[in-house]
PDB file of C-alpha atoms in Angstrom:
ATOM      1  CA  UNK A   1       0.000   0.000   0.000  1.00  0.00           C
ATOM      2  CA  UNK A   2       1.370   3.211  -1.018  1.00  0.00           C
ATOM      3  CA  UNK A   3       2.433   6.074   1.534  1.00  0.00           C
ATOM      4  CA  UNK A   4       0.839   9.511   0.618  1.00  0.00           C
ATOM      5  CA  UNK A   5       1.860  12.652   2.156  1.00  0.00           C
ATOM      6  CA  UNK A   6      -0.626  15.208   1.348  1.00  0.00           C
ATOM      7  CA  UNK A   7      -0.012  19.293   1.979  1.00  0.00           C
ATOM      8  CA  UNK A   8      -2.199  22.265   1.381  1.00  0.00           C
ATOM      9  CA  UNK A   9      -0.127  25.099   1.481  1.00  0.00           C
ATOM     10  CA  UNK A  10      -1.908  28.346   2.222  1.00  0.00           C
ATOM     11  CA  UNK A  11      -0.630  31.128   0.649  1.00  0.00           C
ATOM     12  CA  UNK A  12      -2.152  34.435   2.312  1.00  0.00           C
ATOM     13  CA  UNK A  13      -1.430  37.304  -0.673  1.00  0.00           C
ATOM     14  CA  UNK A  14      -3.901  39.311  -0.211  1.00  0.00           C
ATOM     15  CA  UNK A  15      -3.390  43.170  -0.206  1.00  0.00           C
ATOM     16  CA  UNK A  16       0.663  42.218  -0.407  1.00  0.00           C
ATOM     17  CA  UNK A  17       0.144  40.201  -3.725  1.00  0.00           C
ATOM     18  CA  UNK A  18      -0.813  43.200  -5.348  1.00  0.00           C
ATOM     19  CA  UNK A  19       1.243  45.404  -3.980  1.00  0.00           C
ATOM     20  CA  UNK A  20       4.511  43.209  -4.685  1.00  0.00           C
ATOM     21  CA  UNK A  21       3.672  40.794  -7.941  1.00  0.00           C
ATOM     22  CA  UNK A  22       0.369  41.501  -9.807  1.00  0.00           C
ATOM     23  CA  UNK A  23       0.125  45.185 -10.642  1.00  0.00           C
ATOM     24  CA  UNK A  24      -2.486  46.162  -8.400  1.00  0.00           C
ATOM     25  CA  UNK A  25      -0.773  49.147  -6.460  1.00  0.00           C
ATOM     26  CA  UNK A  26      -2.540  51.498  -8.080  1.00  0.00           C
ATOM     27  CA  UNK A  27      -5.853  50.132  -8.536  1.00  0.00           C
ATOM     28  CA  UNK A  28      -8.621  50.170  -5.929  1.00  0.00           C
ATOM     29  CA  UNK A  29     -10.612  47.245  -6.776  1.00  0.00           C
ATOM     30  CA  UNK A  30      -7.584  45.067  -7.175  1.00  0.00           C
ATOM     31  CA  UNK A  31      -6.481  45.793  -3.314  1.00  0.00           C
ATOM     32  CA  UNK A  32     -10.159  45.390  -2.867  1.00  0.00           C
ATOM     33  CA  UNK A  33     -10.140  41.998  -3.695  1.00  0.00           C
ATOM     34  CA  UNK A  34      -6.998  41.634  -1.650  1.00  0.00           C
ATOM     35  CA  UNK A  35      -9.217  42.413   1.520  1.00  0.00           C
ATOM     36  CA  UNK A  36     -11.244  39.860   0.520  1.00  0.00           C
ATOM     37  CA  UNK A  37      -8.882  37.159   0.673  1.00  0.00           C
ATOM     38  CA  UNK A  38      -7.247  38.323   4.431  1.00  0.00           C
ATOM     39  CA  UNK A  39     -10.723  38.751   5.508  1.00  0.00           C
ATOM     40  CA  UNK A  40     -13.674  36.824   3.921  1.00  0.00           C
ATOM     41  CA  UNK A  41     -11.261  34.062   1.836  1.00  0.00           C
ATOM     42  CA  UNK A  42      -8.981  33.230   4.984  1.00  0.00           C
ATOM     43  CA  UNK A  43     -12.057  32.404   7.465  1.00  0.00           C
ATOM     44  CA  UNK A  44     -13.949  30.506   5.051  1.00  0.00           C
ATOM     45  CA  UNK A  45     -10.642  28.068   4.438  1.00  0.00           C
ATOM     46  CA  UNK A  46     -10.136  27.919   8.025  1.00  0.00           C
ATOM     47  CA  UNK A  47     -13.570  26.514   8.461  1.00  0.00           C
ATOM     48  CA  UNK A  48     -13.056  24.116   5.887  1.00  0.00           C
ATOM     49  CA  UNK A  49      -9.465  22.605   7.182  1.00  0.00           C
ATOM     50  CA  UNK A  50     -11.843  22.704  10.622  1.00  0.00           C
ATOM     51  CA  UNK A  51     -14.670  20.452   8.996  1.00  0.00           C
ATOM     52  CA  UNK A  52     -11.903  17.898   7.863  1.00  0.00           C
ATOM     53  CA  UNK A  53      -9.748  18.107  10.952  1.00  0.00           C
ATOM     54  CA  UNK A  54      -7.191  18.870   8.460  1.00  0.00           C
ATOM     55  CA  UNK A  55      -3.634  20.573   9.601  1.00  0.00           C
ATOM     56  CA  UNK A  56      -2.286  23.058   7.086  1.00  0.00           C
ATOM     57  CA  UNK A  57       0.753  25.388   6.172  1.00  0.00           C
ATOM     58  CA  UNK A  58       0.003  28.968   5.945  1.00  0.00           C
ATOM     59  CA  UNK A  59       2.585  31.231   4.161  1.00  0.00           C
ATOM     60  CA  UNK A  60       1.640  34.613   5.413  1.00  0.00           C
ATOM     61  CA  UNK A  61       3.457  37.527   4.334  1.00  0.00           C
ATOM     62  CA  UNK A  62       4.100  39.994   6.980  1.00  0.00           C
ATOM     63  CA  UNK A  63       1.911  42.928   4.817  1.00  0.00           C
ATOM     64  CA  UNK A  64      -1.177  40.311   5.621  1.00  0.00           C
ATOM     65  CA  UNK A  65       0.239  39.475   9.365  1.00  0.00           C
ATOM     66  CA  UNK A  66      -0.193  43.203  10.030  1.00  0.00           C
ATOM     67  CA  UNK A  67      -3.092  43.947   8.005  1.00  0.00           C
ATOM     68  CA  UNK A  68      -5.633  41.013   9.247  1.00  0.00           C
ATOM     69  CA  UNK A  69      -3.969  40.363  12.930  1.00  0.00           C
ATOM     70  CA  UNK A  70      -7.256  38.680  14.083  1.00  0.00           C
ATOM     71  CA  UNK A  71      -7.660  36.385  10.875  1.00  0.00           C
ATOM     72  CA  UNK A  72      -4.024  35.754  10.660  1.00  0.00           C
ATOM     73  CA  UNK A  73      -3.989  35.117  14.413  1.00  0.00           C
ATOM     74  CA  UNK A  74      -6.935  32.926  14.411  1.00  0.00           C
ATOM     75  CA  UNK A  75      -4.370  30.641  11.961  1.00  0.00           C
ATOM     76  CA  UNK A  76      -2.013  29.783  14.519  1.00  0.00           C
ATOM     77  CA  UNK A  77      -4.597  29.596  17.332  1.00  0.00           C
ATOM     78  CA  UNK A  78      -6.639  26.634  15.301  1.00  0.00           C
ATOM     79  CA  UNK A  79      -3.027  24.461  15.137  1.00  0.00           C
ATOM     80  CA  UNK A  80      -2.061  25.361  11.541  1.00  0.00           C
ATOM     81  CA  UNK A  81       1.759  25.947  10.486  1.00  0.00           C
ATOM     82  CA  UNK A  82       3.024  29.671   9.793  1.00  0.00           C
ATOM     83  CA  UNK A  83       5.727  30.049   6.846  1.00  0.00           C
ATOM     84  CA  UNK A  84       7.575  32.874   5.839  1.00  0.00           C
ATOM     85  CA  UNK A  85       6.637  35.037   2.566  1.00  0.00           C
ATOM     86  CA  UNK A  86       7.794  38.056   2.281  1.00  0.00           C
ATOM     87  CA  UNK A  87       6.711  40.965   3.677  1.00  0.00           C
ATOM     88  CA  UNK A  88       4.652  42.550   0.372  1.00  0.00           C
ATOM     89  CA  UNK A  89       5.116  39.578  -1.897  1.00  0.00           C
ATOM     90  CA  UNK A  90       8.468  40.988  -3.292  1.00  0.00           C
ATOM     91  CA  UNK A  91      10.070  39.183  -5.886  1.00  0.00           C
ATOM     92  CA  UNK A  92      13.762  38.043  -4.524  1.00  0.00           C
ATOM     93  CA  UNK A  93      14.999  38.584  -7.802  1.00  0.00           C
ATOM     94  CA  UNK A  94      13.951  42.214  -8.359  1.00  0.00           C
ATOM     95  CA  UNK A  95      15.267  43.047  -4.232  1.00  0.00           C
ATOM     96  CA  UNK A  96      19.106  43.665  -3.853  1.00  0.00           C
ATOM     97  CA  UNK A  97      20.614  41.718  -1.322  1.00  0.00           C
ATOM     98  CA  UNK A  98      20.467  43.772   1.484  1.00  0.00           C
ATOM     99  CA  UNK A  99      16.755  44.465   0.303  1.00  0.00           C
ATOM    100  CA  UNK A 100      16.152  40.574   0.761  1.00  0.00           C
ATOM    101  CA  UNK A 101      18.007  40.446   3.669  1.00  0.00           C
ATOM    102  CA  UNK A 102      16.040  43.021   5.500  1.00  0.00           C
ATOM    103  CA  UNK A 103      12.646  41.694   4.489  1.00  0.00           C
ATOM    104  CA  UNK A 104      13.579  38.777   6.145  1.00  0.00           C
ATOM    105  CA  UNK A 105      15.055  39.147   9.107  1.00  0.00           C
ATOM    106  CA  UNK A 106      11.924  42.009   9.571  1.00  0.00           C
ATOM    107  CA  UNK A 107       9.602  38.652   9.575  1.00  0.00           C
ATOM    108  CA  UNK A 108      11.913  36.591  11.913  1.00  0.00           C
ATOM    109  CA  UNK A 109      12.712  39.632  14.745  1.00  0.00           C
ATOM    110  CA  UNK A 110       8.690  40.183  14.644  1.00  0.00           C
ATOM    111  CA  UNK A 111       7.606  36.859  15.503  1.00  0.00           C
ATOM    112  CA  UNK A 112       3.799  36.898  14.844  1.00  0.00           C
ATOM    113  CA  UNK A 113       2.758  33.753  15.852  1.00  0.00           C
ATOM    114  CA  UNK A 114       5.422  33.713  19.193  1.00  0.00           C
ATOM    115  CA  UNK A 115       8.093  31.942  17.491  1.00  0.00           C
ATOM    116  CA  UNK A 116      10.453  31.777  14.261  1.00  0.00           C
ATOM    117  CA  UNK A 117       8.765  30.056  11.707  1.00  0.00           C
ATOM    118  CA  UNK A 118      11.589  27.265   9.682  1.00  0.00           C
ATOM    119  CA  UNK A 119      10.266  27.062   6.601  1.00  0.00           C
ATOM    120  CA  UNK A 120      10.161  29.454   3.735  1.00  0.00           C
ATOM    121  CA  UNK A 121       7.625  30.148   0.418  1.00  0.00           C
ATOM    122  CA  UNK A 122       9.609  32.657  -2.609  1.00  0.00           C
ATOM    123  CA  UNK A 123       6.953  34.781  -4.047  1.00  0.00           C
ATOM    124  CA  UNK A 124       6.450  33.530  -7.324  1.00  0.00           C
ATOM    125  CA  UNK A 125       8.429  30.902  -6.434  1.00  0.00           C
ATOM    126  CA  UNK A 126      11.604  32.496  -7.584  1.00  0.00           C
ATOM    127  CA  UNK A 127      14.988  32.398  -5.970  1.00  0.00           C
ATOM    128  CA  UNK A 128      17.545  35.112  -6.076  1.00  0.00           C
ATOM    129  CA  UNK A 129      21.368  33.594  -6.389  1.00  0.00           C
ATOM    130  CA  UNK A 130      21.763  34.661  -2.592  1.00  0.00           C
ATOM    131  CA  UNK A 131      18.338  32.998  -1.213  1.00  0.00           C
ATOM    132  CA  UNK A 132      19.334  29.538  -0.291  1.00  0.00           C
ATOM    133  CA  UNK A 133      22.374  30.634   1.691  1.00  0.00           C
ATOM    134  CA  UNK A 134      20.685  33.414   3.361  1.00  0.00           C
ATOM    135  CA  UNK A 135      17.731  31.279   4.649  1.00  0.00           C
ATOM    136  CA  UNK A 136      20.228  28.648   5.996  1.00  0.00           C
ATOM    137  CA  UNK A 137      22.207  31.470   7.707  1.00  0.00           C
ATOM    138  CA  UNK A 138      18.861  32.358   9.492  1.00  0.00           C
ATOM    139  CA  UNK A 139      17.720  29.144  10.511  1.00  0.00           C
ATOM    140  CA  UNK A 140      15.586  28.196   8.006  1.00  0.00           C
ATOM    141  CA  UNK A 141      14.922  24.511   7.509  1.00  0.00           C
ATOM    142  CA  UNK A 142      13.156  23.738   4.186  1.00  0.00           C
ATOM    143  CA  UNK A 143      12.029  26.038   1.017  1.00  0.00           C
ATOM    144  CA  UNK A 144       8.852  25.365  -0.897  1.00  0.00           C
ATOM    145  CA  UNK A 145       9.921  26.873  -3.936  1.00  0.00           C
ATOM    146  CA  UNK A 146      11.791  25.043  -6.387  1.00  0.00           C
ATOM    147  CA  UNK A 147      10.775  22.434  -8.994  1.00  0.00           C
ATOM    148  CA  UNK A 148      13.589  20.097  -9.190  1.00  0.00           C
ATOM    149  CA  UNK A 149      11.032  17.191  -8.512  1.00  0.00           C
ATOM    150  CA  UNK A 150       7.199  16.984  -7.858  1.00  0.00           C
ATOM    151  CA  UNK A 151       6.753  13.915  -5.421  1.00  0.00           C
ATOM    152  CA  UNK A 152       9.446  13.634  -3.437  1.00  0.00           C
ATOM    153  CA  UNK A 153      11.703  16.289  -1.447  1.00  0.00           C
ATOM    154  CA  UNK A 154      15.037  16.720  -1.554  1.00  0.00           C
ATOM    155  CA  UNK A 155      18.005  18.779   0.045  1.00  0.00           C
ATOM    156  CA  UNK A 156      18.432  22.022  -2.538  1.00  0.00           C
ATOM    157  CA  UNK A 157      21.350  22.932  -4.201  1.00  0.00           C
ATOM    158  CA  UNK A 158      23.091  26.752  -4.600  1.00  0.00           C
ATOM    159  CA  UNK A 159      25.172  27.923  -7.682  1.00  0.00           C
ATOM    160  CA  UNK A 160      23.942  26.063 -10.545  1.00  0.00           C
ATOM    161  CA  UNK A 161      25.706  27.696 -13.632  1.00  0.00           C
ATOM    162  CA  UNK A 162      24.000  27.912 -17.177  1.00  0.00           C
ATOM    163  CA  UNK A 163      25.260  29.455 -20.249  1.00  0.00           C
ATOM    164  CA  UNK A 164      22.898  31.598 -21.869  1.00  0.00           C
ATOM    165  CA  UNK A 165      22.700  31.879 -25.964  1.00  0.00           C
ATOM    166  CA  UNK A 166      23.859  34.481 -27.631  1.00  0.00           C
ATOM    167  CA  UNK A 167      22.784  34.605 -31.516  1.00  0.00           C
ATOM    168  CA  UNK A 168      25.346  37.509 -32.297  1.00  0.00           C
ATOM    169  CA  UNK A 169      28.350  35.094 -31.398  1.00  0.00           C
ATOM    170  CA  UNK A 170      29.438  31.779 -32.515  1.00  0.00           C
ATOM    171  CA  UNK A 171      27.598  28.438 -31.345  1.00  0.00           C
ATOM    172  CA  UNK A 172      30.266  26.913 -29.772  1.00  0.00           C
ATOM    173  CA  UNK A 173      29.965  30.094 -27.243  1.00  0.00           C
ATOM    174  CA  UNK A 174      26.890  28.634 -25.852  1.00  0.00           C
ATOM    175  CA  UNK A 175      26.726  25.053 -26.293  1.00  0.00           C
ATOM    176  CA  UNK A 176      27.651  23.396 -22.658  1.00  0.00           C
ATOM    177  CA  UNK A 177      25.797  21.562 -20.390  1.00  0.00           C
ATOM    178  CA  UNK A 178      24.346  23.112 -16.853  1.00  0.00           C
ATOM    179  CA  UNK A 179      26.760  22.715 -14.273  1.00  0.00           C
ATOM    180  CA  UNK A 180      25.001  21.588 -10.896  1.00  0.00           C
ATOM    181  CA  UNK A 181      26.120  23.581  -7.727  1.00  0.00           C
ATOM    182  CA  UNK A 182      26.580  22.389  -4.243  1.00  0.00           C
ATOM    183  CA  UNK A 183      24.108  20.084  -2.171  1.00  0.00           C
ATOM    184  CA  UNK A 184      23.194  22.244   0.871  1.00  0.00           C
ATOM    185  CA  UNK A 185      21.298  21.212   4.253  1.00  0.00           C
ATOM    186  CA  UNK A 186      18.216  23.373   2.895  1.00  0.00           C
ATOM    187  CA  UNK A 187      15.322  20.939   2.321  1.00  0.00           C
ATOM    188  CA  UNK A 188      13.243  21.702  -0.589  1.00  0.00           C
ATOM    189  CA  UNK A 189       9.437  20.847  -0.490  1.00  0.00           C
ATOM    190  CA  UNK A 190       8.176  20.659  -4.426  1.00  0.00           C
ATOM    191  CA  UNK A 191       6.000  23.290  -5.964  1.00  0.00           C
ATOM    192  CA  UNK A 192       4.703  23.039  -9.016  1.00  0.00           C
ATOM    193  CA  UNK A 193       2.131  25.123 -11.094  1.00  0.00           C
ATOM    194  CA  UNK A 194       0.100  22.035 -11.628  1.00  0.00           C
ATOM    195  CA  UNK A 195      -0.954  21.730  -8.188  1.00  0.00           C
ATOM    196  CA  UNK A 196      -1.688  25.749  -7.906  1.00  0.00           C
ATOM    197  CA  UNK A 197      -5.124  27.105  -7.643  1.00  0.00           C
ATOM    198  CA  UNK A 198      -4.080  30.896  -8.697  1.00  0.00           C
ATOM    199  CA  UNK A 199      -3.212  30.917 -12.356  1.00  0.00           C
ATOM    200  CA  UNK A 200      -6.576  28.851 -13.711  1.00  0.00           C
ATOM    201  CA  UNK A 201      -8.829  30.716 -11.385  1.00  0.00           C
ATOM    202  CA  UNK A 202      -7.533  34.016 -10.899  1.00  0.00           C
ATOM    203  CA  UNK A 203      -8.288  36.738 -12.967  1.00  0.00           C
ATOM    204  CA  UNK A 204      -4.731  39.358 -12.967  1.00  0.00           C
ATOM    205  CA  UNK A 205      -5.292  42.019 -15.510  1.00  0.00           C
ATOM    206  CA  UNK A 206      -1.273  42.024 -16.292  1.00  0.00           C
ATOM    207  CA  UNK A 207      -1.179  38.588 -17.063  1.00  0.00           C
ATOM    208  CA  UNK A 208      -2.468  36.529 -20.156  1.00  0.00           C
ATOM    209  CA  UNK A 209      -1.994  33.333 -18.546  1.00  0.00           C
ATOM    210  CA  UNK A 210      -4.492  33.969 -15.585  1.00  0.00           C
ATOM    211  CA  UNK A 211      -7.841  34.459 -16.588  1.00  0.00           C
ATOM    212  CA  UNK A 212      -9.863  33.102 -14.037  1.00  0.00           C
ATOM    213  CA  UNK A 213     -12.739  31.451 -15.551  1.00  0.00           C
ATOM    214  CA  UNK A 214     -11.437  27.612 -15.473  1.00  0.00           C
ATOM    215  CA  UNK A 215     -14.470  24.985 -14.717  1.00  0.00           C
ATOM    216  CA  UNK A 216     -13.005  23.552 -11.223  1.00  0.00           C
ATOM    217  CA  UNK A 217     -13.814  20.230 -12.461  1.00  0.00           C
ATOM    218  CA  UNK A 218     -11.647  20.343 -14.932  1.00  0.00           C
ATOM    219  CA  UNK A 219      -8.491  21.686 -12.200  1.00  0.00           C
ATOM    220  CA  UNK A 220     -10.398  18.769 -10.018  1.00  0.00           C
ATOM    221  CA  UNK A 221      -9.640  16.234 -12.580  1.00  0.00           C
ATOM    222  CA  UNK A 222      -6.198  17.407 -13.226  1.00  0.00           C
ATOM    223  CA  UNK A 223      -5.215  16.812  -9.896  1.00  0.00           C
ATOM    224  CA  UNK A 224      -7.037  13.665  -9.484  1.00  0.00           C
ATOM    225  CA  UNK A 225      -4.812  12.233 -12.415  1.00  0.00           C
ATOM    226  CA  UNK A 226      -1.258  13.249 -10.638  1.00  0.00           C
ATOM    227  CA  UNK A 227      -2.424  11.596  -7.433  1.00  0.00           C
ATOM    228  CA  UNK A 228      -3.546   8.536  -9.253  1.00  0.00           C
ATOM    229  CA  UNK A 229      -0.061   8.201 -11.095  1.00  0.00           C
ATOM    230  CA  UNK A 230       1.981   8.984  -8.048  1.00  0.00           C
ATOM    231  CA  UNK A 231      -0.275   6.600  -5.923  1.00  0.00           C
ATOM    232  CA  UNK A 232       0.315   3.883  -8.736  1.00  0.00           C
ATOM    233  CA  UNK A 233       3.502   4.534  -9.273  1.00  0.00           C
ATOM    234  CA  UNK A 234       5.399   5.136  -5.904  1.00  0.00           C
ATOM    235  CA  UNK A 235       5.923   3.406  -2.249  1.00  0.00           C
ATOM    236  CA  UNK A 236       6.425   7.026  -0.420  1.00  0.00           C
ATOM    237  CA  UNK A 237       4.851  10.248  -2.427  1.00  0.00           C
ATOM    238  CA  UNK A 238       4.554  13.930  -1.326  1.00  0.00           C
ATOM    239  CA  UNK A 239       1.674  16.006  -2.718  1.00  0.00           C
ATOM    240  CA  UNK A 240       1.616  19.586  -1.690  1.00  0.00           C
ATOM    241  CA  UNK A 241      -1.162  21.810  -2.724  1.00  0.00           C
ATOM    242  CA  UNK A 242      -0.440  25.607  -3.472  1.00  0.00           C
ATOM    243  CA  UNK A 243      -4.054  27.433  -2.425  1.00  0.00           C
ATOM    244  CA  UNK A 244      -4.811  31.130  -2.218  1.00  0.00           C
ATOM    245  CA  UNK A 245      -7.707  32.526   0.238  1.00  0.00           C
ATOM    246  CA  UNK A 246      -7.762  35.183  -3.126  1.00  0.00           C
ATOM    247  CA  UNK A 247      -9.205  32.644  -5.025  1.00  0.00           C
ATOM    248  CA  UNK A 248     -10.168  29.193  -2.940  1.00  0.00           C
ATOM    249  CA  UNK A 249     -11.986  31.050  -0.442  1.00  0.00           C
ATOM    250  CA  UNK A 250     -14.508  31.584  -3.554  1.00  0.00           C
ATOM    251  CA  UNK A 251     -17.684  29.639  -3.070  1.00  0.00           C
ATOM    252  CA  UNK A 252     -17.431  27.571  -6.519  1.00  0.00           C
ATOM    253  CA  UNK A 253     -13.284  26.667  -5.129  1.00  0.00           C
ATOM    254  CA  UNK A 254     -14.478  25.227  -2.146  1.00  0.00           C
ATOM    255  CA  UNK A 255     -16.980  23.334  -3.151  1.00  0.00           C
ATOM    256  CA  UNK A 256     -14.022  21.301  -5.045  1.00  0.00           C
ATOM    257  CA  UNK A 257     -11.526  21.428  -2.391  1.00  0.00           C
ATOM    258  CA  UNK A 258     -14.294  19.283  -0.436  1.00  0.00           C
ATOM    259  CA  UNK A 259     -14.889  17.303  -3.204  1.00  0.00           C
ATOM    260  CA  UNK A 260     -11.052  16.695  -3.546  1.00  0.00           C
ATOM    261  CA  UNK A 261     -10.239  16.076   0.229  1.00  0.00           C
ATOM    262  CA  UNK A 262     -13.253  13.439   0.227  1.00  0.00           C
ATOM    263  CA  UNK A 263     -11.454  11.805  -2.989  1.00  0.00           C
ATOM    264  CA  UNK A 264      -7.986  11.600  -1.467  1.00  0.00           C
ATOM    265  CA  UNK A 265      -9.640  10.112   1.725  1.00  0.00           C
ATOM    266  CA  UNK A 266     -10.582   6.885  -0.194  1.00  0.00           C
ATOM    267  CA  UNK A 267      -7.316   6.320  -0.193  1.00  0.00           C
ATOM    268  CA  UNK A 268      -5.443   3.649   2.197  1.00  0.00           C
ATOM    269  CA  UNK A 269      -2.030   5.248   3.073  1.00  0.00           C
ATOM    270  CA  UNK A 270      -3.179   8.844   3.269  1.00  0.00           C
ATOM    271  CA  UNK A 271      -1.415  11.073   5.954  1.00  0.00           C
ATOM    272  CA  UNK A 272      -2.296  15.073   5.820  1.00  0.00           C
ATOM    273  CA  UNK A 273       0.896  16.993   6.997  1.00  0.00           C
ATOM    274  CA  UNK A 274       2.033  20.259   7.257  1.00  0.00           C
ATOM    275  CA  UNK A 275       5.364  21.019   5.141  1.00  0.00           C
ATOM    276  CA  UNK A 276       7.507  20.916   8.470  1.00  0.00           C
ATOM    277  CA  UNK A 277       6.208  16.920   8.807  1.00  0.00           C
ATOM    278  CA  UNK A 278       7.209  16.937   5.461  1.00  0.00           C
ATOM    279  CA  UNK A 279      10.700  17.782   5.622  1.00  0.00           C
ATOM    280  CA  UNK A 280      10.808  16.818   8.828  1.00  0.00           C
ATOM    281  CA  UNK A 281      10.102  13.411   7.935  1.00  0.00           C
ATOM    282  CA  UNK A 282      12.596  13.375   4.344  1.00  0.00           C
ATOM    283  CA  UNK A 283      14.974  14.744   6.787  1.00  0.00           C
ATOM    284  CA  UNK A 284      14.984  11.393   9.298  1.00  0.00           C
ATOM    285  CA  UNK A 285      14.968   9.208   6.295  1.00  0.00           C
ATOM    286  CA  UNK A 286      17.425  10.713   4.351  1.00  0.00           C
ATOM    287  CA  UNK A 287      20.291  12.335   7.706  1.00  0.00           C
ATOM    288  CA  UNK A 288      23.021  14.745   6.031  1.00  0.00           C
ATOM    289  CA  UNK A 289      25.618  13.029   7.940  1.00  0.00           C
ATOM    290  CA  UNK A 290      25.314  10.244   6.108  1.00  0.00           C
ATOM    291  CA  UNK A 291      25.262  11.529   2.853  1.00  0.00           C
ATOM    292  CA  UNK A 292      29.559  11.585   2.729  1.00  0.00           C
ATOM    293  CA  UNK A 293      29.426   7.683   3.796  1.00  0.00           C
ATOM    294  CA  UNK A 294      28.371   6.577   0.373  1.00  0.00           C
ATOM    295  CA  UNK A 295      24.742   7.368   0.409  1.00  0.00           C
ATOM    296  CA  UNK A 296      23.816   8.508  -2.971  1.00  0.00           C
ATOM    297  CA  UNK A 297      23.370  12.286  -3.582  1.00  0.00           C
ATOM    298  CA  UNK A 298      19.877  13.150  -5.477  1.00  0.00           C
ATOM    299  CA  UNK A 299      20.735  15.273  -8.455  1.00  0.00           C
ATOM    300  CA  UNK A 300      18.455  17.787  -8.248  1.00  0.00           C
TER     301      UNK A 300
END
């Protein structure tokens, strides 16, 4: 009987999302729908995860921590994981160093929910060169942000080099291989777009890609077919979820989520976790001490 592993990550936008990633700083209705999500989206998940006596990772950023203190507070009080996500949903690769520096050791000094989170979600699920080592400098114990892998976690790597083409030289400029960097202790939980509720069923005026107006059945179904072919095909899966209050806490979203969670609980083997069980967990199997004694190293 397979082992399943099954996340919903919460990822509480909000007013920062369109402030830091989807154009909306200057538009009232879009930070209107951003008070949505920290207010009306947030409870309505909470009740749901509450109905399942389901256990969940929220990544808050600290715009939405400050914004909605009794909805974001009401997160940790019902048992549910807080992860770190910025402050306004900055992109890491648009912040200088210092700039990504500060952001983040803002959200570890203030300590919303009484202690340090360890784990970490990149807005837009992009990594600046000096990420990795700055969140292991900090404490930081896993990333969900990378897509090295979808059903299984594994310890990230820093300094992979690429060689980028350039048509006005010759081809033998460009053509080499990517050179992988360095394993580090960092434990990365996969993302993956698939298994994201925001671009099908958000509507961002700046982007063609999200248009909001997907049937859920048909995002139902698509994530109904991964789980069947990692359930088939592996012993020991992961499958985190990537929600948003912004769009799941939506009437028409939650009606699938519940039709989803009552799908995955036909399943023998099924274990809801938060992302720290996860990496805890890939952590115990898998100890970095060992790794120099001739365990194998997972290219990632």
């Amino acid at each position: 009987m397979p082992r399943a592993q099954v996340c919903t990550g919460v990822d509480v936008d909000a007013v920062a999302g369109a402030l830091g990633s989807y154009g909306g700083e200057n538009s009232p209705s879009d930070i209107a729908r951003g008070m949505f999500a920290g207010q009306a989206g947030s409870s309505r998940l909470l009740r749901l995860f509450s109905k399942y006596g389901i256990k969940t990772s929220w990544a808050i950023p600290g715009h939405s921590w400050e914004t909605f203190p009794e909805e974001m507070s009401a997160v940790w009080e019902a048992g549910h994981e807080v992860v770190l996500h910025g402050y306004s949903h900055e992109n890491p690769i648009a912040m200088t160093p210092k700039q990504e520096a500060d952001v983040l050791e803002e959200q570890l000094a203030t300590k919303y929910c009484g202690k340090a989170p360890v784990g970490y979600v990149a807005p837009w699920c992009e990594n600046s060169p000096q990420t990795s080592a700055l969140l292991l400098s900090h404490g930081i114990e896993y990333s969900r942000t990378n897509m090295h892998r979808d059903a299984e976690p594994y310890y990230g790597r820093v300094g992979h080099t690429w060689t980028k083409i350039d048509y006005a030289a010759e081809a033998k400029t460009w053509m080499k291989p990517l050179i992988r960097g360095t394993e580090t202790g960092l434990v990365e939980i996969p993302t993956s777009w698939y298994l994201d509720d925001m671009e099908p069923f958000m509507f961002i005026k700046q982007f063609p890609n999200s248009h909001g107006w997907v049937d859920t059945r048909v995002v139902e179904n698509l994530w109904k077919d991964q789980f069947s072919y990692f359930y088939r095909e592996y012993d020991d899966f992961v499958f985190p979820i990537t929600i948003h209050p912004d769009v799941s806490g939506h009437p028409h979203v939650i009606l699938m989520l519940e039709r989803f969670i009552e799908w995955v609980n036909t399943h023998d083997g099924v274990q809801w976790v938060t992302m720290k069980e996860m990496s805890d967990d890939f952590k115990r199997k898998n100890p970095l001490p060992g790794r120099g004694n001739g365990l194998p190293v997972n290219d990632a």
